[in-house]
Amino acid sequence: MNLMRSGDFYVARLTAEDGRVLSENLFLFMNFKSVKMPPATVTMRVVRRDAERAVLALTTDVFAHCVRLTLPDGLEPDDNCMDILPGSTRELVVRGDTARLGEIRIRWRNR
């Protein structure tokens, strides 16, 4: 298990021997509104894609809190609210009409 400390929060990550992340959790030790978070820039790229499924990779320059996607009708994500740590990539599967991937919008709290 790894702990990452960043001023106002800790991240605990449980990994398998092969490096797969089995579980991850963010712990805030103060009122959320008091946490100091610099503005983040989140980027998205398509890793793999076919007609009915796509894998998206989300990355950020600094900690990005509560990252969520606004998707057009016909697309459904496996997860739609996540924290992303700097230096890590969060892969997300989106199912449905992948011709509409260009319509996806990303939002996060510390924009």
CSV table of C-alpha atoms in Angstrom, one decimal:
chain,number,residue,atom,x,y,z
A,1,MET,CA,0.0,0.0,0.0
A,2,ASN,CA,1.3,3.5,-0.9
A,3,LEU,CA,0.4,6.7,0.8
A,4,MET,CA,0.7,10.0,-1.0
A,5,ARG,CA,0.5,13.2,1.1
A,6,SER,CA,-0.3,16.5,-0.4
A,7,GLY,CA,-0.8,19.2,2.3
A,8,ASP,CA,-4.5,18.7,3.1
A,9,PHE,CA,-5.2,15.1,2.0
A,10,TYR,CA,-3.8,11.6,1.8
A,11,VAL,CA,-4.3,9.0,-0.9
A,12,ALA,CA,-4.1,5.3,0.0
A,13,ARG,CA,-3.6,2.9,-2.9
A,14,LEU,CA,-3.6,-0.9,-2.7
A,15,THR,CA,-1.7,-2.5,-5.6
A,16,ALA,CA,-1.2,-6.1,-6.7
A,17,GLU,CA,2.3,-7.5,-7.2
A,18,ASP,CA,1.9,-6.9,-11.0
A,19,GLY,CA,1.2,-3.1,-10.4
A,20,ARG,CA,-2.6,-3.2,-10.9
A,21,VAL,CA,-4.4,-0.8,-8.7
A,22,LEU,CA,-6.9,-2.9,-6.6
A,23,SER,CA,-8.3,-0.1,-4.6
A,24,GLU,CA,-7.7,3.6,-4.0
A,25,ASN,CA,-9.2,6.1,-1.6
A,26,LEU,CA,-8.8,9.8,-0.9
A,27,PHE,CA,-8.9,11.0,2.7
A,28,LEU,CA,-9.5,14.7,3.6
A,29,PHE,CA,-8.6,15.7,7.1
A,30,MET,CA,-10.5,19.0,7.1
A,31,ASN,CA,-13.6,20.6,5.7
A,32,PHE,CA,-13.6,20.2,1.9
A,33,LYS,CA,-13.9,24.0,1.3
A,34,SER,CA,-10.7,24.5,3.3
A,35,VAL,CA,-8.6,22.2,1.1
A,36,LYS,CA,-6.1,24.1,-1.0
A,37,MET,CA,-6.2,22.8,-4.6
A,38,PRO,CA,-4.5,24.7,-7.4
A,39,PRO,CA,-6.4,24.9,-10.7
A,40,ALA,CA,-6.0,21.7,-12.7
A,41,THR,CA,-5.9,21.0,-16.4
A,42,VAL,CA,-7.4,17.6,-17.4
A,43,THR,CA,-6.8,16.1,-20.8
A,44,MET,CA,-8.5,13.2,-22.5
A,45,ARG,CA,-7.3,11.0,-25.3
A,46,VAL,CA,-8.8,7.9,-27.0
A,47,VAL,CA,-6.7,4.8,-26.3
A,48,ARG,CA,-8.7,2.2,-28.1
A,49,ARG,CA,-12.0,2.3,-30.0
A,50,ASP,CA,-14.4,0.2,-32.0
A,51,ALA,CA,-18.0,0.9,-33.1
A,52,GLU,CA,-19.5,0.2,-29.6
A,53,ARG,CA,-16.8,0.7,-27.1
A,54,ALA,CA,-13.9,3.1,-26.4
A,55,VAL,CA,-11.2,3.4,-23.8
A,56,LEU,CA,-10.4,7.0,-22.8
A,57,ALA,CA,-7.3,8.0,-20.9
A,58,LEU,CA,-7.6,11.0,-18.6
A,59,THR,CA,-4.6,12.8,-17.2
A,60,THR,CA,-3.9,16.0,-15.2
A,61,ASP,CA,-1.1,18.3,-14.4
A,62,VAL,CA,-2.1,18.6,-10.7
A,63,PHE,CA,-4.6,16.9,-8.5
A,64,ALA,CA,-8.0,17.1,-10.1
A,65,HIS,CA,-11.0,16.6,-7.9
A,66,CYS,CA,-14.4,15.2,-8.9
A,67,VAL,CA,-13.7,14.8,-12.6
A,68,ARG,CA,-16.9,13.9,-14.5
A,69,LEU,CA,-17.9,13.6,-18.1
A,70,THR,CA,-20.9,15.2,-19.8
A,71,LEU,CA,-21.8,12.7,-22.5
A,72,PRO,CA,-24.3,12.8,-25.4
A,73,ASP,CA,-27.2,10.5,-25.6
A,74,GLY,CA,-26.1,7.0,-26.6
A,75,LEU,CA,-22.8,7.0,-24.6
A,76,GLU,CA,-22.5,5.5,-21.1
A,77,PRO,CA,-19.3,5.5,-19.0
A,78,ASP,CA,-18.2,2.8,-16.6
A,79,ASP,CA,-17.5,5.5,-14.0
A,80,ASN,CA,-18.4,9.2,-14.0
A,81,CYS,CA,-16.9,10.8,-10.9
A,82,MET,CA,-13.3,10.3,-10.0
A,83,ASP,CA,-10.2,12.0,-8.6
A,84,ILE,CA,-7.1,12.0,-10.7
A,85,LEU,CA,-3.6,12.3,-9.3
A,86,PRO,CA,-0.8,14.1,-11.1
A,87,GLY,CA,1.5,11.7,-12.9
A,88,SER,CA,-1.2,9.0,-13.2
A,89,THR,CA,-3.6,8.1,-16.0
A,90,ARG,CA,-7.2,7.1,-15.3
A,91,GLU,CA,-8.6,4.8,-18.0
A,92,LEU,CA,-12.3,4.8,-18.5
A,93,VAL,CA,-14.5,2.6,-20.7
A,94,VAL,CA,-17.3,4.3,-22.6
A,95,ARG,CA,-20.0,2.1,-24.3
A,96,GLY,CA,-22.4,3.1,-27.1
A,97,ASP,CA,-22.1,5.1,-30.3
A,98,THR,CA,-18.4,5.9,-30.3
A,99,ALA,CA,-18.9,8.2,-33.4
A,100,ARG,CA,-20.0,10.8,-30.8
A,101,LEU,CA,-16.9,10.8,-28.7
A,102,GLY,CA,-16.0,14.3,-29.9
A,103,GLU,CA,-19.1,15.6,-28.1
A,104,ILE,CA,-17.8,14.5,-24.6
A,105,ARG,CA,-17.1,17.4,-22.2
A,106,ILE,CA,-15.0,17.1,-19.1
A,107,ARG,CA,-15.7,19.0,-15.8
A,108,TRP,CA,-13.9,19.1,-12.5
A,109,ARG,CA,-14.1,21.0,-9.3
A,110,ASN,CA,-10.7,22.8,-9.2
A,111,ARG,CA,-10.9,24.1,-12.8
